[in-house]
mmCIF file of C-alpha atoms and ligand atoms in Angstrom:
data_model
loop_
_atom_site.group_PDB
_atom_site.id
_atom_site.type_symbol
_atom_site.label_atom_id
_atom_site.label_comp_id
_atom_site.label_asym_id
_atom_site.label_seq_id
_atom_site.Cartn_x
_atom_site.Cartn_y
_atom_site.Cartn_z
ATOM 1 C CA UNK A 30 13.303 19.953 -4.274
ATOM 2 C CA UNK A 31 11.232 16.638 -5.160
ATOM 3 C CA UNK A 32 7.477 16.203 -3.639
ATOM 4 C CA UNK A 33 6.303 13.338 -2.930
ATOM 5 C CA UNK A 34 2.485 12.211 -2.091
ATOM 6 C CA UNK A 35 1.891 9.157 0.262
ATOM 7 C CA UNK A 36 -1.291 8.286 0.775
ATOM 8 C CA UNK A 37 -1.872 6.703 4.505
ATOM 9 C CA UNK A 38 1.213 8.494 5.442
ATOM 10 C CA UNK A 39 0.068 8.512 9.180
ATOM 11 C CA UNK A 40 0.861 4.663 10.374
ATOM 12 C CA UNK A 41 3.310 2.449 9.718
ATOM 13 C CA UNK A 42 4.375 1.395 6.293
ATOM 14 C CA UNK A 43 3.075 5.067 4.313
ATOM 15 C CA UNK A 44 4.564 7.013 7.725
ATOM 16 C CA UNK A 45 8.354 5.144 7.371
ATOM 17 C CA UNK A 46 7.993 6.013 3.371
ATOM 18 C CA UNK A 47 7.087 9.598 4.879
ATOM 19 C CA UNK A 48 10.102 9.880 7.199
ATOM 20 C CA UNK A 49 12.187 8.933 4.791
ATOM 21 C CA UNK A 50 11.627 11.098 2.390
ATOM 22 C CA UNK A 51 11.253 13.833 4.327
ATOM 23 C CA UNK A 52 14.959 13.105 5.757
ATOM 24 C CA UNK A 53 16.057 12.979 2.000
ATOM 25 C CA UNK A 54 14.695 16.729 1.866
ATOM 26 C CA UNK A 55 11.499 15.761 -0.215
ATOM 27 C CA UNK A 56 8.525 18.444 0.096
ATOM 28 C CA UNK A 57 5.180 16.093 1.305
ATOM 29 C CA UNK A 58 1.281 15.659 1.088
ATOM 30 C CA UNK A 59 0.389 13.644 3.164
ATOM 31 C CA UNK A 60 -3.368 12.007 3.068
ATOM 32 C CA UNK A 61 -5.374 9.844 5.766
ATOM 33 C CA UNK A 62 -8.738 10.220 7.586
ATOM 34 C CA UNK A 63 -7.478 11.443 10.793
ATOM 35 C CA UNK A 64 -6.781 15.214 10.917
ATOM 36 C CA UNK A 65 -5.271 15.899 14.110
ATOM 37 C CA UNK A 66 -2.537 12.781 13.593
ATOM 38 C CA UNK A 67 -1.553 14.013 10.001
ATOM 39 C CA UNK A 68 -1.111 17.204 11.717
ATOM 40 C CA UNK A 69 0.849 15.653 14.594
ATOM 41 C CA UNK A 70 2.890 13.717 12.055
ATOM 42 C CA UNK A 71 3.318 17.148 9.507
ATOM 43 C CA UNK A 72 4.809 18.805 12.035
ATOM 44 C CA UNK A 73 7.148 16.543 13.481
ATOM 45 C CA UNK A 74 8.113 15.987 10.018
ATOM 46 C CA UNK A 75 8.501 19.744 9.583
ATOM 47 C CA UNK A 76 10.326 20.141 12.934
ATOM 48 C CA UNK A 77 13.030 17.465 12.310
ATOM 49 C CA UNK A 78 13.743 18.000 8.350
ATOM 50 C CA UNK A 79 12.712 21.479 8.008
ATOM 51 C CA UNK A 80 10.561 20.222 4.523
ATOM 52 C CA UNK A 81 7.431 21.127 3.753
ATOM 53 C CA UNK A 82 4.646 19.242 4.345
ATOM 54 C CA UNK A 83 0.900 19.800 3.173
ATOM 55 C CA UNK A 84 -1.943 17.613 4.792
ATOM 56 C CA UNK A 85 -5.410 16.316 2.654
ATOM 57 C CA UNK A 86 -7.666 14.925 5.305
ATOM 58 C CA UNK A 87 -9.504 12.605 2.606
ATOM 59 C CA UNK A 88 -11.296 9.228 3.088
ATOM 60 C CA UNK A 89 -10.289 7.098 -0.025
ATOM 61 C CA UNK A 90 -13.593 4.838 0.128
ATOM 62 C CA UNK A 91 -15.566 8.035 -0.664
ATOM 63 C CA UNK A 92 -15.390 8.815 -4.450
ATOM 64 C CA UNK A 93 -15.454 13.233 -3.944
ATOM 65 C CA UNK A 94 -12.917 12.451 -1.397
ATOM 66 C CA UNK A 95 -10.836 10.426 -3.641
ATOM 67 C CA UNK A 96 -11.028 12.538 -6.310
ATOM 68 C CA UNK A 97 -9.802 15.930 -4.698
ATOM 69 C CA UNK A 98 -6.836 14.183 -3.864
ATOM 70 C CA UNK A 99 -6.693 13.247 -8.072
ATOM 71 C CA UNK A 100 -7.117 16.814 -8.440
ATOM 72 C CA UNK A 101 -4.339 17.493 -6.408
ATOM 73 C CA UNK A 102 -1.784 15.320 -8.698
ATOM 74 C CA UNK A 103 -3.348 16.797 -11.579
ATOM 75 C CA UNK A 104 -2.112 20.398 -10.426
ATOM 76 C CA UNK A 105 0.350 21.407 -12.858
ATOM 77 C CA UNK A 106 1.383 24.305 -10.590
ATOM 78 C CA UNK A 107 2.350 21.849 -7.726
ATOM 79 C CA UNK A 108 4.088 19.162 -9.290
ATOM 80 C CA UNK A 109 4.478 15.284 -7.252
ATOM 81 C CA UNK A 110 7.323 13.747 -8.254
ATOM 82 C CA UNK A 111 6.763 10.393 -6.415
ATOM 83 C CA UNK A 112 2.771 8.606 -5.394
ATOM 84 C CA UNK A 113 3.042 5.892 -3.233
ATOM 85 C CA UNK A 114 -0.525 4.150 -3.024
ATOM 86 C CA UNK A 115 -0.595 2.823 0.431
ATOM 87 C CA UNK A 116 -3.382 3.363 2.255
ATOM 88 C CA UNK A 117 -5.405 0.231 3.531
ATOM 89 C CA UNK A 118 -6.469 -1.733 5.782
ATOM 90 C CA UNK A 119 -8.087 -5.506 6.254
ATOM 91 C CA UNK A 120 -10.790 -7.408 7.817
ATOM 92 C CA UNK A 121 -11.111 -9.997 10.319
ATOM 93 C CA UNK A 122 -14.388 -11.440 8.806
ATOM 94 C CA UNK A 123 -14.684 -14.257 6.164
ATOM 95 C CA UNK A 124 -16.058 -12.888 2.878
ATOM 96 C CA UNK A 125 -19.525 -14.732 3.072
ATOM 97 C CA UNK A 126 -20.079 -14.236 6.845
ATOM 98 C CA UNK A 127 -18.452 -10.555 7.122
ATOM 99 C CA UNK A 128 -20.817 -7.392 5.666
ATOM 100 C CA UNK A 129 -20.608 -6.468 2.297
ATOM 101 C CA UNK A 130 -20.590 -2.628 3.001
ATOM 102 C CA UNK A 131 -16.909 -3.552 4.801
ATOM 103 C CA UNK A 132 -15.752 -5.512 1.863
ATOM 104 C CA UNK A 133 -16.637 -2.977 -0.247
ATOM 105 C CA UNK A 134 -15.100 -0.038 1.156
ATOM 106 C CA UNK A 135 -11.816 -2.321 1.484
ATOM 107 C CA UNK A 136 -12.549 -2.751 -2.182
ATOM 108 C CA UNK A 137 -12.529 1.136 -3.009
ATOM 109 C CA UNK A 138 -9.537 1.806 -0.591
ATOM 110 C CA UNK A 139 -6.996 -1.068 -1.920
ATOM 111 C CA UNK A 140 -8.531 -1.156 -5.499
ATOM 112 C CA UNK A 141 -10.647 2.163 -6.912
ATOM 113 C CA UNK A 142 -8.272 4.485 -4.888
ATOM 114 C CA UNK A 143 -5.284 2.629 -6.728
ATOM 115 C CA UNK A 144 -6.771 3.135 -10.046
ATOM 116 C CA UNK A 145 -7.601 6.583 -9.415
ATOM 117 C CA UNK A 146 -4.789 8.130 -8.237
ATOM 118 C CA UNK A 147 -2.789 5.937 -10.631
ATOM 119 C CA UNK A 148 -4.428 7.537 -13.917
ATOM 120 C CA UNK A 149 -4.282 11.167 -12.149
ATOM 121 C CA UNK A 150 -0.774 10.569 -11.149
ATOM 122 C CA UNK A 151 0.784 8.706 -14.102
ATOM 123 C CA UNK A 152 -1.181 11.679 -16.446
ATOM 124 C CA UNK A 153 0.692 14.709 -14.932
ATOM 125 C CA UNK A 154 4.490 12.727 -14.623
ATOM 126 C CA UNK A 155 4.242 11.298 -18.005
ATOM 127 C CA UNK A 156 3.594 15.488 -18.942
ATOM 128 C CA UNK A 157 6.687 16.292 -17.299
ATOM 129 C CA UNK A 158 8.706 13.406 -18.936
ATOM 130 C CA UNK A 159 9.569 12.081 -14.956
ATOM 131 C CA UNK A 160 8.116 10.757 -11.982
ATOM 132 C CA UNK A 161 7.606 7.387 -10.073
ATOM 133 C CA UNK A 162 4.518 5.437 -8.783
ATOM 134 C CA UNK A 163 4.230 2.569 -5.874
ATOM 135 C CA UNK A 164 1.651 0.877 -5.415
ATOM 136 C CA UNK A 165 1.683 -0.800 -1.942
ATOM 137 C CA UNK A 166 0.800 -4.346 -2.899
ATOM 138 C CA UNK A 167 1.179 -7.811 -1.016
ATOM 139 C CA UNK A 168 3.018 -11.267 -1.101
ATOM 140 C CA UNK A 169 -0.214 -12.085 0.059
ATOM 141 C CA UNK A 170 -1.251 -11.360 -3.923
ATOM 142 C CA UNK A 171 0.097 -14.681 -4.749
ATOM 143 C CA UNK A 172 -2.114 -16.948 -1.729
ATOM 144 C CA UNK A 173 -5.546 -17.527 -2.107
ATOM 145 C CA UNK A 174 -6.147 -15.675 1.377
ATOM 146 C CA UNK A 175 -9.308 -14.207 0.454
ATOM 147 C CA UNK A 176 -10.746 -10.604 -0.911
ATOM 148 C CA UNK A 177 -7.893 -9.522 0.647
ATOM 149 C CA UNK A 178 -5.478 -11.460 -1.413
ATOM 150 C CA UNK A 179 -7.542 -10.769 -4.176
ATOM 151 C CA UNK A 180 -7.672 -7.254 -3.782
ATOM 152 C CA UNK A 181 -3.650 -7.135 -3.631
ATOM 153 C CA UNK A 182 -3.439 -9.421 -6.531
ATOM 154 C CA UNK A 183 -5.422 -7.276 -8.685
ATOM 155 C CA UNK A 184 -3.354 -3.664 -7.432
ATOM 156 C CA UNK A 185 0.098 -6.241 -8.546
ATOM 157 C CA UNK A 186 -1.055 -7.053 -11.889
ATOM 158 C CA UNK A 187 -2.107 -3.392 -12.378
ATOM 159 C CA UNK A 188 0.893 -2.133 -11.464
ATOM 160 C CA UNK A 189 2.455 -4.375 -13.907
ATOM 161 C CA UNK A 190 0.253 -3.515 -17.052
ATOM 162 C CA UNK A 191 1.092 0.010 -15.969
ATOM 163 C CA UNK A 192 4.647 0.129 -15.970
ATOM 164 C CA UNK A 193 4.491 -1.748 -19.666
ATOM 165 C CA UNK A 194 2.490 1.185 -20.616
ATOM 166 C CA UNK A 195 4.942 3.721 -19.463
ATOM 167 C CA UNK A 196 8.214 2.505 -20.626
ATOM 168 C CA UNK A 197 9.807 4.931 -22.528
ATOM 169 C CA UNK A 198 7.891 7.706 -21.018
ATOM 170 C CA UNK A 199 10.628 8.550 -17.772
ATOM 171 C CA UNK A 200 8.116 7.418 -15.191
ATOM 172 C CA UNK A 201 8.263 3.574 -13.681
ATOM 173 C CA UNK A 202 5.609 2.109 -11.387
ATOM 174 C CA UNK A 203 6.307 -0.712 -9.069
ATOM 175 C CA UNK A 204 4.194 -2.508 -7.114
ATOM 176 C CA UNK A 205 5.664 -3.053 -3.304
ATOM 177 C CA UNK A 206 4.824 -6.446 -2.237
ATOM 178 C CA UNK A 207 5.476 -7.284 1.647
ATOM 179 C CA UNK A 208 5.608 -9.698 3.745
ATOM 180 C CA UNK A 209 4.420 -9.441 7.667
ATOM 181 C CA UNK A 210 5.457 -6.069 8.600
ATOM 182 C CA UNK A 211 4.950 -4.403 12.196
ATOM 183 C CA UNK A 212 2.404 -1.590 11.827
ATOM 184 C CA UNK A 213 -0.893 -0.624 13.088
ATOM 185 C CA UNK A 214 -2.714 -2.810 10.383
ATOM 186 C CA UNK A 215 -3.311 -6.147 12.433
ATOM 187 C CA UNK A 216 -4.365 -4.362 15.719
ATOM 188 C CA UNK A 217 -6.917 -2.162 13.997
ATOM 189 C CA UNK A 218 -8.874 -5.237 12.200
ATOM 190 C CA UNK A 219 -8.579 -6.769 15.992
ATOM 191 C CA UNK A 220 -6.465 -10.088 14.131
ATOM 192 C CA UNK A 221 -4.598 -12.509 16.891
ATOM 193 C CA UNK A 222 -1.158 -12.705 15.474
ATOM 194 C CA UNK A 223 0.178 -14.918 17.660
ATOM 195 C CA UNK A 224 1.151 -17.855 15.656
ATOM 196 C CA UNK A 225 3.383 -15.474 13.238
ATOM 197 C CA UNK A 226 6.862 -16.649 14.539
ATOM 198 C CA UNK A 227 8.824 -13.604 15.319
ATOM 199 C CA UNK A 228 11.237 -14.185 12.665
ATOM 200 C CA UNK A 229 8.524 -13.550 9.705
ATOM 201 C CA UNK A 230 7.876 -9.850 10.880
ATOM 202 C CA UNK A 231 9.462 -7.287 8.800
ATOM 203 C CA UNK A 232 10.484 -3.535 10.511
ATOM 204 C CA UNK A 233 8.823 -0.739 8.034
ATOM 205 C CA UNK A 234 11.482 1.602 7.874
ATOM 206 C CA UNK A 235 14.075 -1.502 6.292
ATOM 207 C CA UNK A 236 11.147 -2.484 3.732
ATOM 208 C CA UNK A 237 11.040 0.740 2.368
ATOM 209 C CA UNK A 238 14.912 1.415 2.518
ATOM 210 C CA UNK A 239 14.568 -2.436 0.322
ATOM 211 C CA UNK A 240 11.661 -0.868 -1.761
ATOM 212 C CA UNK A 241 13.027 2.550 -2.860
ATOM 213 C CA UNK A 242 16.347 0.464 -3.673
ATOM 214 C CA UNK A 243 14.080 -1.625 -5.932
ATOM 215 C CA UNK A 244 12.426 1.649 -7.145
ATOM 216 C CA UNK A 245 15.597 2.975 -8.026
ATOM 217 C CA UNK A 246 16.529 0.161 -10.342
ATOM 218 C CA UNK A 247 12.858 0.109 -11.999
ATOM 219 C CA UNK A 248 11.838 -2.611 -10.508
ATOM 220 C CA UNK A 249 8.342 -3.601 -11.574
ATOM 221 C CA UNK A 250 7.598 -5.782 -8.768
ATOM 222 C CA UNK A 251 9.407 -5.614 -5.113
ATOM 223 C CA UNK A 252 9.410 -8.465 -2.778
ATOM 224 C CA UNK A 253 11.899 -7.103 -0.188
ATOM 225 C CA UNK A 254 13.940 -9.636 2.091
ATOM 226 C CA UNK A 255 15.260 -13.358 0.899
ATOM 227 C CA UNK A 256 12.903 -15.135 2.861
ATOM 228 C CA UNK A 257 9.314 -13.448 1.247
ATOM 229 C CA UNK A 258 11.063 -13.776 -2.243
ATOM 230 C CA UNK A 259 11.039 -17.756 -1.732
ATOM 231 C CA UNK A 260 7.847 -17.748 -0.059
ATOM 232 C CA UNK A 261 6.481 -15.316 -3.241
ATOM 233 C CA UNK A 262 7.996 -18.004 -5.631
ATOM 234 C CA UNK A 263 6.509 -21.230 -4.021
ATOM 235 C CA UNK A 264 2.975 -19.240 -4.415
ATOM 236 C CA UNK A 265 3.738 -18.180 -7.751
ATOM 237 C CA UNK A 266 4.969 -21.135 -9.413
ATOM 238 C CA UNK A 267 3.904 -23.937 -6.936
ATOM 239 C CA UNK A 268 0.376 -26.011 -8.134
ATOM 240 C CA UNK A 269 -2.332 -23.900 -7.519
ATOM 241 C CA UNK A 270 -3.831 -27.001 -5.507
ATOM 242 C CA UNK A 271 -1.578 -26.520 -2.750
ATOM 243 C CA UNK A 272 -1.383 -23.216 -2.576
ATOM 244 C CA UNK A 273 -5.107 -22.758 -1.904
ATOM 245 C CA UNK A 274 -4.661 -25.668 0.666
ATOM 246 C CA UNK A 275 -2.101 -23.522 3.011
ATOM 247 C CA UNK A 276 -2.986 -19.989 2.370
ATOM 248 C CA UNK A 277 -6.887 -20.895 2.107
ATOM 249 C CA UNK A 278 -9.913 -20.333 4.475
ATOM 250 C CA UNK A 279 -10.570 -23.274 6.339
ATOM 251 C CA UNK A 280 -13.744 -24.656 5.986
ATOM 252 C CA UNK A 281 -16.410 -24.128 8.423
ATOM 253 C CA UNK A 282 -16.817 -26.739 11.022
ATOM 254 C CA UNK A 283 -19.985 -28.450 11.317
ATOM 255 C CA UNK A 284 -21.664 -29.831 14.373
HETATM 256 N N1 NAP B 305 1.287 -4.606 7.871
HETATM 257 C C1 NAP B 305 1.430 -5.640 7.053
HETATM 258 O O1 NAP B 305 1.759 -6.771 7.485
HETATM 259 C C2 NAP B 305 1.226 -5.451 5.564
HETATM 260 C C3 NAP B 305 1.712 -6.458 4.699
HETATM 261 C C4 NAP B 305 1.552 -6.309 3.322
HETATM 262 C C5 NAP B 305 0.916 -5.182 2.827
HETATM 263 N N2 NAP B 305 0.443 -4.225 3.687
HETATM 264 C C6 NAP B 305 -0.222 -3.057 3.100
HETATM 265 O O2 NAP B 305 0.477 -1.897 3.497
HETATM 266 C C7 NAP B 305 -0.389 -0.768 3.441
HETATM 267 C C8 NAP B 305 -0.238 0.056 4.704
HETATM 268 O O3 NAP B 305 -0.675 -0.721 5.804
HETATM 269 P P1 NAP B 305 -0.022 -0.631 7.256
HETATM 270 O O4 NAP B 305 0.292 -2.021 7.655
HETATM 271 O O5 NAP B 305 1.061 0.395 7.294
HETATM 272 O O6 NAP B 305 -1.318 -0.191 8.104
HETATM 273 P P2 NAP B 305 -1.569 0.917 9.231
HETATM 274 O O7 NAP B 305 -0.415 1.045 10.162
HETATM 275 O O8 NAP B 305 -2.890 0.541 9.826
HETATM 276 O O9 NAP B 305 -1.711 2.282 8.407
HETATM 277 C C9 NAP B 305 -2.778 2.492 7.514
HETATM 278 C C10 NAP B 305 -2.764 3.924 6.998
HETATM 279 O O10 NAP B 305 -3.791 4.040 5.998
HETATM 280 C C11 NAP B 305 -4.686 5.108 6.345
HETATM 281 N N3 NAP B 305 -6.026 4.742 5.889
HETATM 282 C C12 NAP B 305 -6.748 3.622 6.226
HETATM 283 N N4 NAP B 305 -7.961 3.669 5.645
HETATM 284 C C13 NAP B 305 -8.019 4.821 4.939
HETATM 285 C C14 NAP B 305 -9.017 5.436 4.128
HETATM 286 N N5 NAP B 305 -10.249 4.901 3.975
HETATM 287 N N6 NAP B 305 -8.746 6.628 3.540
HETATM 288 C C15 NAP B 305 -7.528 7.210 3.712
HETATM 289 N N7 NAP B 305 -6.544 6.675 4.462
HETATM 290 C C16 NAP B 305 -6.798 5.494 5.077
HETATM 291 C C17 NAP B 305 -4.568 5.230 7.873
HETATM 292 O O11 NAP B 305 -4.889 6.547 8.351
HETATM 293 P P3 NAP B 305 -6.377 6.956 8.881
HETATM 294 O O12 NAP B 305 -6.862 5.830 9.735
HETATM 295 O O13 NAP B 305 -6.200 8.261 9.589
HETATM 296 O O14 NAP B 305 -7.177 7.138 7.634
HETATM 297 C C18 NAP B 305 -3.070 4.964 8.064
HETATM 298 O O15 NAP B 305 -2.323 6.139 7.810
HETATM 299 C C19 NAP B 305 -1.795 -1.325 3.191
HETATM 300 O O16 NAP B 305 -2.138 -1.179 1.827
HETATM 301 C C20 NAP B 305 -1.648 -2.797 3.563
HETATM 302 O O17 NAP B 305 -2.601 -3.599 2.879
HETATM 303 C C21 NAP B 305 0.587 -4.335 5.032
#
C-alpha cells in the first residue's frame, strides 16, 4: 500500500487527484483549511475505497502551519510515496491596485509552500530510493498574465531544476501545467468567466488521468490535452512582444 499526500485535496483539481488515488487503493493525507470538508471528503473517500485517509487542517500561507505538514513528509515511520503540490488559489485584483497582504499570501501558497514541501518531500523519497512529486503548475506560466503567471512560472521552472537534480535518485518531479479546468478556483476569486468558450474548459478528473499518465513516463513538464500543448508552444516560443500583447493586463483607461 502506497500513500500519497495532496495538498488542497478538498476542491477540484487536488480532490479528482484524491479520488483517484484512493480508487487505486492508495492510503491519503489530505491538507486544506477547512476541517469539516476534509472530513466530509475523508470519509467519503474511506466509505467508497475502504483506504485510509488522515486529514492536516493546515493553512499553507502561515509558515508553523506549513511546516507541520513538512514534518509530516519528513516522518520516516509514515512514509508518502507521492506529493502533489496543489493547493492555490487567485485574485481578481490587478497587482498595483489589489493589496499586497493578498498577493503575498498567494505568493506563500503557490510559491513558499512549493518550495517547502518540495525539499521535505524530495529529502525523505530520495532516502528510500522512490517516490514522485507534482507540482500543480499552469499554461498560464508561459503568458505574461500577471503575479499569477508569474507565480506559476516560477513553481514550472522549479520543478524543472528539481527533477535535473534527482535523476538517478528513483524519484521524478513534474510540474502539471493546465489549461481552464472546471473547479471551485474562478468562483472563489469572484472572476466572470464568461468569455471562456466552452470548448477551452478541461474536466479535472481527465487532467489528472492525462497527468499521472505523464507522471508515469517521467515527464518533467505536463501540458495535458492537444489543444493547451499548442497554445503552451505559441507562448513559449512565439516573440515575447506578442505574447505580452494577448495574455497582458490591459492598460488602464483614462478619462
Ligand atoms: N481551475 C483552473 O482553471 C486551474 C488552471 C491551472 C492551474 N490551476 C491550479 O490548480 C490548483 C488547484 O486549483 P483548483 O482550480 O482545483 O481550485 P479550487 O477548486 O478552488 O481548490 C483549491 C484547494 O486548495 C485549498 N487551499 C486554498 N488555499 C489554501 C491555503 N492557504 N492553505 C491550504 N489549502 C488551501 C482549498 O481548500 P481550503 O479552502 O479548505 O483551504 C481547496 O482544497 C491551484 O494551484 C491552481 O492555481 C487551476
Amino acid at each position: 500500500m502506497t500513500t500519497a499526500l495532496v495538498t488542497g485535496g478538498t476542491s477540484g483539481i487536488g480532490l479528482a487527484f484524491a479520488r483517484r488515488f484512493a480508487a487505486e487503493g492508495r492510503d491519503l493525507v489530505l491538507v486544506a483549511r477547512d476541517r469539516d470538508r476534509l472530513a466530509a471528503v475523508a470519509g467519503d473517500l474511506i466509505d467508497r475505497h475502504g483506504v485510509g485517509v488522515e486529514v492536516l487542517v493546515a493553512d499553507l500561507s502561515a509558515r508553523d502551519q506549513l511546516q507541520s505538514v513538512a514534518d509530516r513528509l519528513g516522518d520516516a515511520s509514515r512514509p508518502v510515496d507521492l506529493l502533489v503540490n496543489n493547493a492555490g488559489f487567485g485574485l481578481k485584483r490587478r497587482f498595483v491596485e489589489g493589496e499586497l497582504a493578498a498577493e503575498e499570501q498567494m505568493f506563500d501558497v503557490l510559491c513558499r509552500a512549493v518550495l517547502v514541501l518540495s525539499h521535505a518531500g524530495a529529502q525523505a523519497m530520495i532516502r528510500r530510493g522512490s517516490g514522485a512529486i507534482v507540482n500543480v503548475s499552469s499554461v498560464a506560466g508561459f503568458t505574461a498574465g500577471g503575479s499569477y503567471a508569474a507565480a506559476k512560472a516560477w513553481v514550472t521552472t522549479f520543478t524543472e531544476g528539481l527533477a535535473c537534480e534527482l535523476r538517478g535518485t528513483g524519484v521524478t518531479a513534474t510540474a502539471l501545467c493546465p489549461g481552464f479546468v472546471r473547479t471551485e478556483m474562478h468562483q472563489r476569486a469572484d472572476m466572470t468567466m464568461r468569455s471562456i468558450p466552452a470548448r477551452a474548459w478541461l474536466d479535472a478528473d481527465e487532467l489528472v488521468a492525462a497527468a499521472m499518465a505523464d507522471v508515469r513516463r517521467g515527464r518533467v513538464i505536463s501540458v495535458p490535452t492537444v489543444r493547451y500543448k499548442v497554445a503552451a508552444l505559441l507562448a513559449r516560443k512565439g516573440p515575447r512582444a506578442v505574447v505580452r500583447r494577448v495574455t497582458g493586463s490591459r492598460p488602464r483607461s483614462r478619462h
